[in-house]
Each structure stands twice: as C-alpha cells, then as structure tokens.
Short mmCIF file of C-alpha atoms and ligand atoms in Angstrom, two decimals:
data_model
loop_
_atom_site.label_atom_id
_atom_site.label_comp_id
_atom_site.label_asym_id
_atom_site.label_seq_id
_atom_site.Cartn_x
_atom_site.Cartn_y
_atom_site.Cartn_z
CA MET K 1 -1.97 24.86 -11.12
CA ARG K 2 -1.46 22.93 -14.06
CA ARG K 3 -3.07 19.66 -12.75
CA LEU K 4 -6.26 21.63 -11.31
CA LEU K 5 -6.82 23.14 -14.67
CA ASN K 6 -6.26 19.72 -16.39
CA GLY K 7 -8.79 18.38 -13.79
CA ILE K 8 -11.27 21.34 -14.10
CA LEU K 9 -11.31 22.07 -18.05
CA PRO K 10 -12.28 18.90 -19.53
CA PRO K 11 -15.88 18.82 -17.60
CA VAL K 12 -16.22 22.50 -18.21
CA ILE K 13 -16.02 22.33 -21.48
CA VAL K 14 -18.55 18.86 -21.65
CA LEU K 15 -21.09 21.30 -19.68
CA ILE K 16 -20.82 24.29 -22.06
CA ALA K 17 -20.98 21.91 -25.28
CA THR K 18 -24.27 19.99 -23.71
CA ILE K 19 -25.83 23.81 -22.87
CA ILE K 20 -25.33 25.04 -26.27
CA ILE K 21 -26.79 21.84 -27.92
CA ALA K 22 -29.47 21.74 -25.66
CA GLU K 23 -30.71 25.41 -26.30
CA VAL K 24 -30.24 24.68 -30.01
CA LEU K 25 -32.07 21.67 -30.26
CA ILE K 26 -35.32 22.83 -27.78
CA ARG K 27 -35.47 25.92 -30.25
CA ALA K 28 -35.35 23.94 -33.34
CA LEU K 29 -37.59 21.12 -31.99
CA GLY K 30 -39.93 23.74 -30.85
CA ILE K 31 -40.38 22.13 -27.67
CA ALA K 32 -43.25 23.86 -25.21
CA GLU K 33 -41.64 25.67 -22.19
CA TYR K 34 -43.74 23.97 -19.59
CA LEU K 35 -42.35 20.48 -20.54
CA LEU K 36 -38.55 21.45 -21.22
CA PRO K 37 -37.29 24.85 -20.83
CA ARG K 38 -34.32 26.23 -23.04
CA PRO K 39 -31.15 26.54 -20.76
CA THR K 40 -31.63 30.35 -21.12
CA ALA K 41 -34.93 30.39 -19.36
CA VAL K 42 -33.36 28.60 -16.86
CA PHE K 43 -30.49 30.99 -16.38
CA LYS K 44 -32.86 33.62 -16.45
CA VAL K 45 -34.91 32.37 -13.64
CA PHE K 46 -31.15 31.94 -11.71
CA HIS K 47 -30.43 35.97 -12.87
CA GLU K 48 -33.93 37.00 -11.44
CA GLN K 49 -34.81 34.85 -8.36
CA TYR K 50 -30.99 34.47 -7.14
CA PRO K 51 -31.85 35.69 -3.69
CA ASP K 52 -34.89 33.17 -3.62
CA LEU K 53 -33.07 30.33 -4.82
CA LEU K 54 -30.17 31.12 -2.27
CA ARG K 55 -32.33 31.37 0.77
CA SER K 56 -33.98 27.86 -0.35
CA LEU K 57 -30.46 26.74 -1.09
CA TRP K 58 -29.60 27.39 2.72
CA THR K 59 -32.20 25.85 3.98
CA THR K 60 -31.69 22.89 2.24
CA ALA K 61 -27.89 22.93 2.82
CA GLU K 62 -28.72 23.31 6.77
CA ALA K 63 -30.70 20.05 6.91
CA ALA K 64 -28.33 18.19 4.39
CA LEU K 65 -25.22 19.41 6.31
CA ILE K 66 -26.57 18.16 9.80
CA GLY K 67 -27.73 14.64 8.36
CA PHE K 68 -24.31 14.27 6.75
CA GLY K 69 -22.43 15.29 9.97
CA CYS K 70 -24.53 13.12 11.68
CA SER K 71 -23.88 10.00 9.55
CA ALA K 72 -20.09 10.92 9.47
CA VAL K 73 -20.09 10.82 13.32
CA PHE K 74 -22.43 7.85 14.09
CA GLY K 75 -21.72 5.91 11.25
CA LEU K 76 -18.09 5.62 12.38
CA LEU K 77 -19.14 5.20 15.84
CA ILE K 78 -21.20 2.37 15.01
CA ALA K 79 -18.49 0.78 12.85
CA LEU K 80 -16.00 1.15 15.61
CA PHE K 81 -18.49 -0.16 17.71
CA LEU K 82 -19.27 -3.10 15.27
CA SER K 83 -15.56 -3.80 14.76
CA THR K 84 -14.70 -4.64 18.48
CA SER K 85 -15.69 -8.28 17.99
CA ARG K 86 -17.14 -11.05 15.89
CA LEU K 87 -20.06 -11.49 18.31
CA VAL K 88 -21.02 -7.70 18.16
CA GLN K 89 -20.58 -7.83 14.69
CA ARG K 90 -22.96 -10.80 13.88
CA ALA K 91 -25.66 -9.46 16.43
CA PHE K 92 -25.74 -5.84 15.24
CA TYR K 93 -24.55 -5.21 11.71
CA PRO K 94 -27.75 -6.87 10.14
CA TYR K 95 -29.62 -4.05 12.07
CA THR K 96 -27.95 -1.29 10.42
CA VAL K 97 -28.67 -2.82 6.80
CA PHE K 98 -32.10 -1.41 8.02
CA PHE K 99 -30.60 2.28 6.94
CA GLN K 100 -29.90 0.95 3.82
CA THR K 101 -33.43 -1.02 2.77
CA VAL K 102 -36.04 1.48 4.53
CA PRO K 103 -37.65 3.59 2.06
CA VAL K 104 -37.55 7.39 3.36
CA VAL K 105 -40.47 8.41 2.06
CA ALA K 106 -42.38 5.87 3.80
CA ILE K 107 -41.09 6.47 7.39
CA ALA K 108 -40.92 10.63 6.95
CA PRO K 109 -44.65 10.88 8.09
CA LEU K 110 -43.58 9.05 10.95
CA LEU K 111 -40.75 11.53 11.52
CA VAL K 112 -43.47 14.34 11.11
CA ILE K 113 -45.77 12.77 13.90
CA TRP K 114 -42.76 12.48 16.33
CA PHE K 115 -40.73 15.87 15.54
CA ASP K 116 -43.14 18.14 13.37
CA ALA K 117 -42.15 18.90 10.06
CA GLY K 118 -39.60 21.03 9.68
CA LEU K 119 -35.61 20.98 9.86
CA LYS K 120 -35.74 18.24 12.26
CA ALA K 121 -37.59 15.25 10.38
CA VAL K 122 -35.74 16.38 7.22
CA ALA K 123 -32.32 16.27 8.76
CA ILE K 124 -33.22 12.63 9.96
CA CYS K 125 -34.33 12.17 6.71
CA ALA K 126 -30.72 12.78 5.42
CA PHE K 127 -28.94 10.78 7.81
CA ILE K 128 -31.08 8.07 7.28
CA VAL K 129 -30.22 7.94 3.73
CA SER K 130 -26.34 8.44 3.87
CA VAL K 131 -25.39 6.61 7.23
CA PHE K 132 -25.13 3.41 5.64
CA PRO K 133 -22.03 3.71 3.32
CA VAL K 134 -20.22 5.06 5.99
CA ILE K 135 -21.04 2.02 8.34
CA ALA K 136 -19.93 -0.40 5.93
CA ASN K 137 -16.90 1.30 4.29
CA SER K 138 -15.69 2.32 7.73
CA LEU K 139 -16.05 -1.07 8.81
CA ALA K 140 -14.53 -2.79 6.13
CA GLY K 141 -11.54 -0.62 6.73
CA LEU K 142 -11.22 -1.36 10.09
CA LEU K 143 -11.44 -5.10 9.88
CA SER K 144 -8.87 -4.94 7.35
CA THR K 145 -5.77 -3.80 9.13
CA GLU K 146 -2.67 -6.05 7.98
CA PRO K 147 -2.02 -9.23 10.36
CA ALA K 148 1.74 -8.39 10.28
CA LEU K 149 1.02 -5.00 11.50
CA ARG K 150 -1.54 -6.10 14.08
CA ASP K 151 1.52 -8.56 15.40
CA MET K 152 3.97 -5.91 15.16
CA PHE K 153 1.71 -3.60 17.72
CA ARG K 154 1.14 -6.64 19.91
CA LEU K 155 5.13 -7.35 20.10
CA TYR K 156 5.44 -4.01 21.26
CA GLY K 157 2.79 -3.94 23.82
CA ALA K 158 0.19 -1.66 22.67
CA GLY K 159 -2.81 -1.67 24.38
CA TRP K 160 -6.54 -1.37 22.87
CA TRP K 161 -6.75 2.18 22.59
CA ALA K 162 -3.22 2.56 20.88
CA THR K 163 -3.83 -0.29 18.45
CA MET K 164 -7.15 1.44 17.53
CA TRP K 165 -5.67 4.93 17.36
CA LYS K 166 -2.56 4.53 15.88
CA LEU K 167 -3.08 1.50 13.57
CA LYS K 168 -6.64 0.47 12.76
CA LEU K 169 -7.89 4.00 12.55
CA PRO K 170 -5.80 5.55 10.29
CA SER K 171 -5.22 2.32 7.90
CA ALA K 172 -9.19 2.54 7.61
CA LEU K 173 -8.85 6.08 6.51
CA PRO K 174 -8.97 5.80 3.02
CA ASN K 175 -12.36 3.56 3.45
CA ILE K 176 -13.87 5.94 5.62
CA VAL K 177 -13.42 8.67 3.08
CA THR K 178 -14.75 6.64 0.60
CA GLY K 179 -18.09 6.30 2.82
CA LEU K 180 -17.95 9.76 3.52
CA ARG K 181 -17.87 10.34 -0.66
CA ILE K 182 -20.80 8.19 -1.02
CA ALA K 183 -22.95 9.79 1.85
CA ALA K 184 -22.22 13.32 0.78
CA GLY K 185 -24.21 12.99 -2.43
CA LEU K 186 -26.82 10.59 -0.79
CA ALA K 187 -27.23 13.47 2.17
CA VAL K 188 -28.75 15.97 -0.34
CA ILE K 189 -31.03 13.60 -1.99
CA GLY K 190 -32.08 12.33 1.48
CA THR K 191 -32.74 16.15 2.43
CA ILE K 192 -34.96 16.76 -0.73
CA VAL K 193 -37.02 13.52 -0.48
CA GLY K 194 -37.27 14.67 3.36
CA GLU K 195 -38.74 17.68 2.11
CA PHE K 196 -41.08 16.35 -0.11
CA VAL K 197 -42.92 15.16 2.80
CA ALA K 198 -41.64 16.85 5.96
CA GLY K 199 -40.69 20.13 4.52
CA VAL K 200 -42.55 23.52 5.67
CA LEU K 201 -43.46 26.22 3.26
CA ASP K 202 -42.43 29.54 5.09
CA VAL K 203 -40.65 32.68 3.87
CA ASN K 204 -37.43 30.37 3.51
CA PRO K 205 -38.61 26.91 1.61
CA GLY K 206 -35.98 24.18 0.95
CA LEU K 207 -35.53 23.40 -2.56
CA GLY K 208 -37.42 20.24 -2.34
CA ILE K 209 -40.61 22.48 -1.31
CA LYS K 210 -39.56 24.92 -4.11
CA VAL K 211 -39.67 22.17 -6.54
CA ILE K 212 -43.00 20.85 -5.67
CA GLU K 213 -44.36 24.89 -5.60
CA ALA K 214 -43.21 25.30 -8.87
CA LYS K 215 -44.37 22.23 -10.54
CA LYS K 216 -48.07 23.25 -9.02
CA TYR K 217 -47.99 26.36 -10.80
CA GLY K 218 -46.07 24.82 -13.94
CA GLN K 219 -42.96 26.64 -13.61
CA THR K 220 -40.91 24.28 -15.30
CA ASP K 221 -38.05 26.52 -15.58
CA VAL K 222 -38.08 26.97 -11.81
CA VAL K 223 -38.21 23.31 -11.01
CA PHE K 224 -35.39 22.73 -13.33
CA ALA K 225 -33.41 25.83 -11.52
CA ALA K 226 -34.18 24.17 -8.22
CA VAL K 227 -32.80 20.74 -9.36
CA LEU K 228 -29.61 22.10 -10.45
CA THR K 229 -29.09 23.72 -7.58
CA ALA K 230 -29.46 21.18 -5.68
CA SER K 231 -26.84 19.14 -7.67
CA LEU K 232 -24.98 21.92 -7.00
CA LEU K 233 -24.57 21.59 -3.17
CA GLY K 234 -24.38 17.97 -3.60
CA LEU K 235 -21.55 18.83 -5.99
CA LEU K 236 -19.76 21.18 -3.18
CA MET K 237 -20.22 18.56 -0.46
CA LEU K 238 -18.50 16.11 -2.48
CA ALA K 239 -15.68 18.35 -3.35
CA ALA K 240 -15.14 19.28 0.40
CA VAL K 241 -15.23 15.72 1.20
CA ASN K 242 -12.66 15.15 -1.68
CA PHE K 243 -10.43 18.13 -0.01
CA LEU K 244 -10.56 16.60 3.30
CA GLY K 245 -9.39 13.28 1.70
CA TRP K 246 -6.61 14.83 0.07
CA LEU K 247 -5.02 16.50 3.01
CA LEU K 248 -5.42 13.60 4.86
CA LEU K 249 -4.49 10.75 2.60
CA ARG K 250 -1.82 12.76 0.12
CA ARG K 251 1.53 11.84 1.73
CA TRP K 252 0.80 8.28 1.82
CA HIS K 253 -2.06 6.61 -0.15
CA ALA K 254 -1.68 5.56 -3.59
CA SER K 255 -5.67 7.06 -4.03
CA GLU K 256 -4.00 10.51 -3.72
CA GLN K 257 -0.57 10.36 -5.34
CA GLY K 258 0.19 10.48 -9.18
CA MET J 1 8.87 -13.49 28.78
CA HIS J 2 5.35 -15.23 27.22
CA GLU J 3 5.89 -18.54 28.29
CA SER J 4 8.30 -19.41 30.75
CA SER J 5 9.02 -22.99 31.91
CA SER J 6 10.07 -24.02 35.25
CA PRO J 7 12.93 -21.75 36.23
CA GLY J 8 16.54 -23.47 36.03
CA THR J 9 15.87 -25.11 32.23
CA LEU J 10 17.18 -21.68 30.79
CA GLY J 11 20.36 -21.69 32.56
CA SER J 12 22.62 -19.05 30.51
CA ALA J 13 20.81 -19.62 27.38
CA ALA J 14 19.07 -16.74 25.85
CA ILE J 15 16.64 -19.04 24.42
CA SER J 16 15.63 -22.44 25.12
CA LEU J 17 12.93 -24.89 23.17
CA ARG J 18 12.17 -28.46 24.87
CA GLY J 19 10.03 -30.84 22.75
CA VAL J 20 8.23 -27.72 20.87
CA SER J 21 5.80 -29.07 17.98
CA ARG J 22 3.30 -26.82 16.18
CA ILE J 23 0.21 -28.63 14.59
CA PHE J 24 -2.14 -26.25 13.02
CA ASP J 25 -5.95 -26.79 12.89
CA GLY J 26 -6.69 -29.33 10.06
CA GLY J 27 -3.76 -31.12 10.68
CA VAL J 28 -0.39 -29.44 8.77
CA GLU J 29 2.42 -30.21 11.32
CA ALA J 30 4.99 -27.22 10.99
CA VAL J 31 7.60 -28.01 13.56
CA ARG J 32 8.18 -31.39 15.18
CA ALA J 33 9.54 -32.18 18.53
CA MET J 34 12.43 -29.16 18.38
CA ASP J 35 15.04 -28.80 20.99
CA LEU J 36 17.08 -25.76 20.54
CA ASP J 37 19.20 -23.77 22.77
CA VAL J 38 20.70 -20.48 22.15
CA ALA J 39 22.99 -18.61 24.19
CA ALA J 40 23.04 -14.72 24.65
CA GLY J 41 24.75 -12.95 22.50
CA GLU J 42 24.70 -15.71 19.53
CA PHE J 43 24.41 -14.68 16.04
CA VAL J 44 22.02 -17.86 14.79
CA ALA J 45 21.00 -18.61 11.29
CA LEU J 46 18.40 -20.92 10.64
CA ILE J 47 17.99 -22.28 7.00
CA GLY J 48 15.48 -24.56 5.50
CA PRO J 49 13.33 -25.37 2.15
CA SER J 50 10.44 -22.98 1.98
CA GLY J 51 7.53 -23.86 3.55
CA CYS J 52 9.13 -25.99 6.13
CA GLY J 53 8.18 -24.21 9.26
CA LYS J 54 10.84 -21.54 9.70
CA SER J 55 8.66 -18.61 10.30
CA THR J 56 6.33 -20.74 12.43
CA LEU J 57 9.32 -21.38 14.92
CA LEU J 58 10.21 -17.99 15.01
CA ARG J 59 6.84 -16.58 15.77
CA ILE J 60 6.68 -18.93 18.58
CA ILE J 61 9.82 -17.51 19.46
CA ALA J 62 8.43 -14.03 19.30
CA GLY J 63 5.37 -15.29 21.32
CA LEU J 64 2.95 -14.26 18.25
CA ASP J 65 2.23 -18.02 17.94
CA ARG J 66 1.77 -20.98 20.60
CA ALA J 67 3.70 -24.11 20.74
CA THR J 68 1.28 -26.97 20.34
CA CYS J 69 3.27 -29.15 22.90
CA GLY J 70 6.63 -28.43 24.52
CA THR J 71 8.16 -25.17 26.37
CA VAL J 72 9.49 -22.02 25.15
CA ALA J 73 11.83 -19.98 27.38
CA ILE J 74 13.18 -16.66 26.51
CA ALA J 75 15.62 -14.97 28.92
CA PRO J 76 13.20 -12.33 30.54
CA ALA J 77 16.39 -9.88 30.72
CA ALA J 78 15.64 -9.41 26.78
CA PRO J 79 13.25 -7.25 25.18
CA LEU J 80 12.42 -8.84 22.12
CA ALA J 81 12.67 -7.32 18.56
CA PHE J 82 11.00 -8.72 15.08
CA VAL J 83 12.05 -7.84 11.61
CA PHE J 84 9.11 -9.06 9.22
CA GLN J 85 10.04 -10.47 5.46
CA ASP J 86 8.35 -7.37 4.01
CA ALA J 87 9.16 -4.05 5.83
CA HIS J 88 5.79 -3.55 7.05
CA LEU J 89 6.12 0.42 8.10
CA LEU J 90 3.07 2.51 8.63
CA PRO J 91 2.40 4.28 5.43
CA TRP J 92 1.01 7.24 7.00
CA ARG J 93 4.23 7.93 9.25
CA ASN J 94 7.35 9.17 7.65
CA VAL J 95 10.52 7.48 8.38
CA LEU J 96 11.48 9.25 12.08
CA ARG J 97 8.00 8.64 12.97
CA ASN J 98 8.05 4.77 12.01
CA VAL J 99 11.33 4.13 13.92
CA THR J 100 10.03 6.11 17.15
CA LEU J 101 6.79 3.74 17.16
CA PRO J 102 8.13 1.04 19.57
CA LEU J 103 9.26 3.65 21.96
CA GLU J 104 5.98 5.52 21.53
CA LEU J 105 4.00 2.53 22.63
CA ALA J 106 6.16 1.92 25.21
CA GLY J 107 5.25 5.44 26.81
CA MET J 108 8.63 6.84 26.12
CA GLU J 109 9.27 10.92 26.27
CA LYS J 110 9.23 12.63 23.07
CA THR J 111 12.30 13.91 22.99
CA ARG J 112 13.89 11.14 24.62
CA ARG J 113 12.64 9.05 21.94
CA ILE J 114 13.28 11.10 18.98
CA GLU J 115 17.16 11.34 20.24
CA ARG J 116 17.00 7.26 20.25
CA ALA J 117 15.27 6.86 16.99
CA MET J 118 17.78 9.28 15.31
CA THR J 119 20.53 7.03 16.58
CA ALA J 120 19.19 4.01 15.02
CA ILE J 121 18.27 5.94 11.53
CA GLU J 122 21.66 6.78 11.53
CA GLN J 123 22.92 3.30 12.17
CA VAL J 124 21.41 2.16 9.28
CA GLY J 125 22.75 5.12 7.00
CA LEU J 126 19.15 6.75 6.59
CA ALA J 127 19.55 10.26 8.44
CA ASP J 128 18.96 12.60 5.15
CA ALA J 129 15.57 10.62 4.41
CA ILE J 130 13.77 10.89 8.24
CA LYS J 131 11.11 13.39 6.81
CA ARG J 132 10.32 10.68 3.78
CA TYR J 133 7.43 8.63 3.42
CA PRO J 134 7.69 4.90 2.99
CA ALA J 135 6.08 5.32 -0.36
CA GLN J 136 8.89 7.47 -1.43
CA LEU J 137 11.60 5.08 -0.28
CA SER J 138 12.96 2.37 -2.47
CA GLY J 139 12.69 -1.61 -1.08
CA GLY J 140 16.04 -1.59 0.37
CA MET J 141 15.53 1.85 2.22
CA ARG J 142 12.33 0.50 3.73
CA MET J 143 14.03 -2.75 5.13
CA ARG J 144 16.42 -0.72 6.67
CA VAL J 145 13.90 1.36 8.23
CA SER J 146 12.22 -1.60 9.62
CA LEU J 147 15.95 -2.53 10.93
CA ALA J 148 16.15 0.65 12.46
CA ARG J 149 12.59 0.15 14.10
CA ALA J 150 13.77 -3.13 15.59
CA LEU J 151 17.12 -1.71 16.78
CA VAL J 152 15.65 1.26 18.55
CA THR J 153 14.26 -0.84 21.49
CA ASP J 154 17.76 -1.74 22.12
CA PRO J 155 16.42 -5.37 21.96
CA GLY J 156 18.40 -8.03 23.60
CA LEU J 157 16.86 -10.68 21.27
CA LEU J 158 16.65 -9.75 17.61
CA LEU J 159 14.59 -12.06 15.31
CA LEU J 160 14.69 -11.74 11.20
CA ASP J 161 12.41 -13.31 8.98
CA GLU J 162 14.01 -13.53 5.77
CA PRO J 163 14.65 -9.47 5.64
CA PHE J 164 16.42 -9.15 2.63
CA ALA J 165 15.01 -11.71 0.41
CA ALA J 166 13.31 -9.38 -2.03
CA LEU J 167 16.58 -7.22 -2.48
CA ASP J 168 18.94 -7.07 -5.27
CA GLU J 169 22.61 -9.06 -4.40
CA ILE J 170 24.71 -5.83 -3.59
CA THR J 171 21.86 -3.86 -1.30
CA ARG J 172 21.53 -7.47 0.18
CA GLN J 173 25.43 -7.49 1.15
CA GLN J 174 25.66 -4.05 1.97
CA LEU J 175 22.69 -5.22 4.85
CA ASP J 176 24.54 -8.04 5.61
CA GLU J 177 27.60 -6.17 6.60
CA GLN J 178 25.87 -3.50 8.44
CA LEU J 179 23.66 -5.89 10.53
CA ARG J 180 27.07 -8.07 11.22
CA GLU J 181 28.59 -5.25 12.32
CA LEU J 182 25.62 -3.57 14.46
CA TRP J 183 25.74 -7.06 16.23
CA ALA J 184 29.35 -6.87 16.81
CA ARG J 185 29.05 -3.56 18.74
CA ARG J 186 25.67 -4.08 20.70
CA LYS J 187 25.39 -7.29 22.87
CA MET J 188 22.33 -9.07 21.27
CA THR J 189 21.35 -12.50 20.16
CA VAL J 190 20.15 -12.85 17.00
CA LEU J 191 17.90 -15.40 14.97
CA PHE J 192 18.09 -15.01 11.11
CA VAL J 193 15.93 -16.87 9.33
CA THR J 194 17.36 -16.93 5.31
CA HIS J 195 17.00 -19.27 2.19
CA SER J 196 20.46 -18.24 1.05
CA ILE J 197 23.54 -20.67 2.13
CA ASN J 198 25.58 -17.64 1.71
CA GLU J 199 23.97 -15.14 3.47
CA ALA J 200 23.70 -17.51 6.46
CA THR J 201 27.51 -18.42 6.25
CA PHE J 202 28.68 -14.63 6.03
CA LEU J 203 26.50 -13.62 8.79
CA ALA J 204 26.37 -16.16 11.44
CA ASP J 205 28.63 -17.80 13.85
CA ARG J 206 26.26 -20.74 13.92
CA ALA J 207 24.02 -22.30 11.28
CA ILE J 208 20.79 -24.53 11.76
CA VAL J 209 19.67 -26.34 8.68
CA PHE J 210 16.26 -27.69 8.99
CA THR J 211 14.20 -30.51 6.86
CA ARG J 212 11.18 -30.30 4.97
CA ARG J 213 7.95 -29.70 6.94
CA PRO J 214 7.55 -30.44 9.37
CA ALA J 215 10.72 -28.95 10.54
CA ARG J 216 13.82 -31.05 12.57
CA ILE J 217 16.97 -30.15 12.84
CA VAL J 218 19.50 -31.63 10.28
CA ILE J 219 22.66 -30.11 11.47
CA ASP J 220 23.47 -27.50 14.19
CA HIS J 221 26.86 -26.38 12.60
CA ARG J 222 29.31 -23.96 14.12
CA LEU J 223 30.93 -21.69 11.67
CA ASP J 224 34.79 -21.94 11.15
CA LEU J 225 35.24 -18.40 10.31
CA PRO J 226 36.87 -15.49 11.69
CA PRO J 227 34.59 -13.58 13.92
CA LYS J 228 35.20 -10.04 11.51
CA ARG J 229 33.58 -10.60 8.60
CA MET J 230 34.69 -8.71 5.52
CA SER J 231 33.26 -9.14 1.94
CA VAL J 232 36.49 -10.44 0.56
CA LEU J 233 35.31 -13.43 2.62
CA ARG J 234 32.64 -14.50 0.45
CA ALA J 235 35.50 -15.31 -2.10
CA GLU J 236 37.79 -17.57 0.13
CA PRO J 237 37.86 -21.19 0.18
CA THR J 238 37.52 -21.54 3.68
CA PHE J 239 33.90 -19.63 2.76
CA ALA J 240 33.30 -22.12 0.14
CA ARG J 241 33.88 -25.14 2.23
CA GLN J 242 31.35 -23.91 4.99
CA THR J 243 28.75 -23.39 2.27
CA GLY J 244 29.54 -26.92 1.06
CA ILE J 245 28.46 -28.37 4.38
CA LEU J 246 25.40 -26.51 4.34
CA LEU J 247 24.50 -27.47 1.31
CA GLU J 248 25.08 -30.95 1.80
CA ALA J 249 22.53 -30.59 4.99
CA LEU J 250 20.13 -28.72 3.00
CA GLN J 251 20.04 -31.67 0.27
CA ARG J 252 20.08 -34.32 2.70
CA GLY J 253 16.74 -32.51 4.75
CA ASN J 254 15.23 -32.28 1.54
CA THR J 255 15.01 -36.04 0.51
N1 ATP S 301 -2.00 -20.22 10.52
C1 ATP S 301 -1.75 -21.30 9.71
N2 ATP S 301 -2.65 -22.24 9.22
C2 ATP S 301 -2.38 -23.48 8.67
N3 ATP S 301 -0.87 -23.75 8.37
C3 ATP S 301 -0.02 -22.72 8.09
C4 ATP S 301 -0.54 -21.19 9.12
N4 ATP S 301 0.88 -21.01 8.92
C5 ATP S 301 1.64 -21.50 8.29
N5 ATP S 301 1.23 -22.95 7.80
C6 ATP S 301 1.81 -23.55 6.95
O1 ATP S 301 2.93 -24.30 8.19
C7 ATP S 301 3.71 -24.95 7.31
C8 ATP S 301 4.72 -24.03 7.56
O2 ATP S 301 4.87 -22.29 7.10
P1 ATP S 301 5.91 -21.44 7.53
O3 ATP S 301 5.47 -20.21 7.45
O4 ATP S 301 6.45 -21.64 8.95
O5 ATP S 301 7.08 -21.74 6.22
P2 ATP S 301 8.37 -21.16 6.05
O6 ATP S 301 9.67 -22.01 6.64
O7 ATP S 301 8.18 -19.88 6.83
O8 ATP S 301 8.33 -20.86 4.68
P3 ATP S 301 8.89 -19.92 3.68
O9 ATP S 301 10.71 -20.34 3.66
O10 ATP S 301 8.49 -19.51 2.40
O11 ATP S 301 8.87 -18.49 4.29
C9 ATP S 301 3.26 -24.25 5.70
O12 ATP S 301 3.11 -25.51 5.30
C10 ATP S 301 2.21 -23.40 6.05
O13 ATP S 301 1.38 -23.73 4.84
MG1 MG S 302 8.59 -17.73 6.42
#
C-alpha cells in the first residue's frame, strides 16, 4: 500500500500543478478559447458530455483491444515460428519489419476498400502499428536462452516441446512483457489514426472521429477532452499489461523486485 | 550411452576414453590424445590450469560436445548427471520444482517425483527452503539445489565442473564433506573438476593432473588416504604429502 502510494503520489502532484499553472497562464495571457482552452473549460466538456465521451471511448477501446489482442497472439506466434531456425529467421524476419515501416495512414484506405470502414478496418490498423514490437522483443527473448540451461535440458532428454514450454518461453517472458508494454500504447495510437481514415460517424463515433468532428466546428475544448480520453485509454491498457507482468514475474525477475 | 565404441572396449569401466582429441573450429586444441579409464564407483578429481580443457573433456564425456577424434565409451547402465560451474537454476521455479525438473522431463508421475525430490533436498540440507525461489537463496544454497537436482535422478555417473569454486572456504568444505558422504552412501562414479589441490585431495580416491592446453595427463595419482574423510584430515601430514605430490605435478605440467 505504501509502495503504491509512493508510486502514485508524485505523478498526481505533477498533474495537479500542471493544470493549475496552465489555467493561470492561459487566463493571464488571454489566449483565445479556440486556440488553447483553459483546463476548466475542458473539465466542463467532461462534465457535460461524459455519456458521449464514454460511448466514444468504448468504440475506440473495442478496436484498440482487438488490435492489441491480435498483436499479442500473432506477434508471439510469429516470433515462435521465427525462433525455430536460423534459416526461417533469415528468410522471413525482413518481411516482419514491413509492419514497422508501412505508413498506416496510407494503407488504411486499402483496408476500407477491402473491409469497408468500421471496426474491422480500424482494428487492423491498430494491429499493424502494434505488432512489430511484440515480434521483435519476443524473438530476442526466445533466442537468448542461456546456453548452459539448454545443455541441461538436452542432458535430461527434453524434447522440442518441453524445451519450448519449460525453458524458452518462460525465460523469454520478461522480453515478451516489454513487447506488450510498447504495443499497448501503440495500439491506441493506431486506432485513432485508423479512425481518421477508416472510422464511421454513427451514433457511437470513436475518439478519432470525435476529434475530427469537433475540429470541424472549432470546438477545441472537445478536441482536448477526446485526446485526453484517448491517452487515458492508453494508460489503462499499459497499466493492465504492467499488472500482468507483475503477476508473472514478481517472484523471480529483477524488473519486478525491490 | 551417446557414443559407444565397439563393445568390449569398456570392460568393467564406467568411462573409457581412447585417443580423444578436441580441436575447435579456428584451431584451438583443447584436449590431445587422451586415454582415460574410470572404474565404476570411483571418485576421480581432475585438476589443471585454467583454460587447459577440463570443461571440454567433461562436456565430451557428458555428450554435450563431440571429440574431434578418438572414442568415448560410457557404461550404458549409468544415468548421467552434470553439475555446472554456476548453479544454473530456473529462476521462475522454486527449489522443489527446480529439483523435480529432471524427473518431470523424464515423464515421471507427479507424486513420485515430489517424493524423490524431497529426499534429494533433504540430503543437501535444504528441506526448509523448498518454497523459495533462486533469487531468495545464497550462492551456497543455490549450489546445493543444483547438487540436489543432479542427485534426484539417482545418477550412476556424476560429473561436476568446479561446482563450489565461487563459494567461501567454510561453505565449500561443508559441501565437500557432504558430497563425499553422499558418494559413500550411493554407489556412483564421480568426476570432479577443480582448481583446488586441497579440494581434490580431500574428496577423491584418485587425482588426475593435466598439463596446460591442450590437456594431457601429467600424473594419474591414487591418493593414499583413508576412505573415510573427516575435516581434521586436512591438517594431517599424510594429507600434506598428497597435496605436495599433486602440486609438484601441476607445476611440472605448467612449464
Ligand atoms: N566452443 C569453443 N570454441 C572455441 N574454443 C573453445 C570453445 N570452448 C572452449 N574453447 C577453448 O578451449 C580451451 C579449453 O577450454 P575449457 O573450457 O575446457 O577450459 P577449462 O580447463 O575448463 O578452464 P577453466 O578452468 O578456466 O574453466 C580454452 O582455451 C578455450 O578458449
Ligand atoms: Mg572450465
């Protein structure tokens, strides 16, 4: 509990201080509302439009979670596949880098052509943006199993499956968690960008659509509220991954001790 | 076991090496034309300068590395266990589950392997630490777990590569005594690599001193000491005489 408090308190203080300073500065300098809304104006949006924002949050969260989930599952499977042999790795690894380099804004229109605008296309954007860190980190973990431990498994006649399940996968776990941590934030970014291109404006528009609509009508305070909600989503997903990492690693890995 | 030569070469020996050499890619010659026979139930210490090829030899005997030429014969009856220089435990498993690992990999049923593991853990004196994780153990305790993991399979042949080198003198002597006692109780063949002449003399019935790289045998010496070893033995003149012989051989092989 005390550790939790020690972890939460400093950033909360920084947050409150930043809000107060921003409020005071914006008032003192007389900056126009449509350029930079005061924090209190943004609060007002939260207060008055929270049912709308929550609905948007849910739409975005759904796509982000599906994208992230696919990244976790397929990223790990791809890494497992690549780790099976040097040759496989040499042949396929360069193409996984494609996920890292493809500009998702440019590929989103294609996704719209193939899948129509909506959840599916947006989730795929989230997946494309977030899968590579899972692949790269998991692969690094799977390939860096300690040689002496591998010798020991060989000595005791462990087969491929036992070696993977009882040795390689657990020793790669810290790297896998790191990959997921990066992917969690990226999935939200991918979703928002995906919504810009492939989102639909219906009764439950995603946060990305919300941003575009609000911008159209010069509601900068709503833009801010939507952006903050999106960051909150990223934060929540990151926290969930951190919690998972803590559950898995707390007993044995230095990153979760002390 | 892994690399049997023609039958008959083994006789009653547990290990039989004939003309074993190991030359690594790049031309480093670690072992040269090694002939070595170890009888079943013997406790043999291997001593030699750092980097002379002791680990390489042990890995070849364990089947983890292949001889460039020569034959290696291991008695097929003997399940083999290896204790590495560092404990090399699985950090995500507690003590008990680290020790059950070899049995698990061999497909033994759960209640039986826990029973066997508990026996091995008691033998190394760690019965009250079974739930702890490696990160919560001292170096000496970790080494004991490693030893228990090797003993749990009831090996006929136990290979140890400088297992206690990183430990303090007292802990090391304790573990030496325990190992010697375990060996006396079970009928197993032990090959023990060490840098320490004292440790070799205290533990073994037979000490083999190697030259600098590539490893060849300087002397193969049967230690003239009583079979039962107590710590007081270390202070006796007979003990000093034995260490003197080994030290002289080590110096001879190093020049
Ligand atoms: N895989 C390898 N490839 C190339 N050279 C190697 C390899 N393994 C060991 N060597 C070399 O072979 C020689 C013997 O190594 P080995 O590990 O057997 O020595 P050692 O007697 O166990 O030394 P120490 O007492 O320091 O552990 C060393 O010079 C080492 O550099
Ligand atoms: Mg060595």
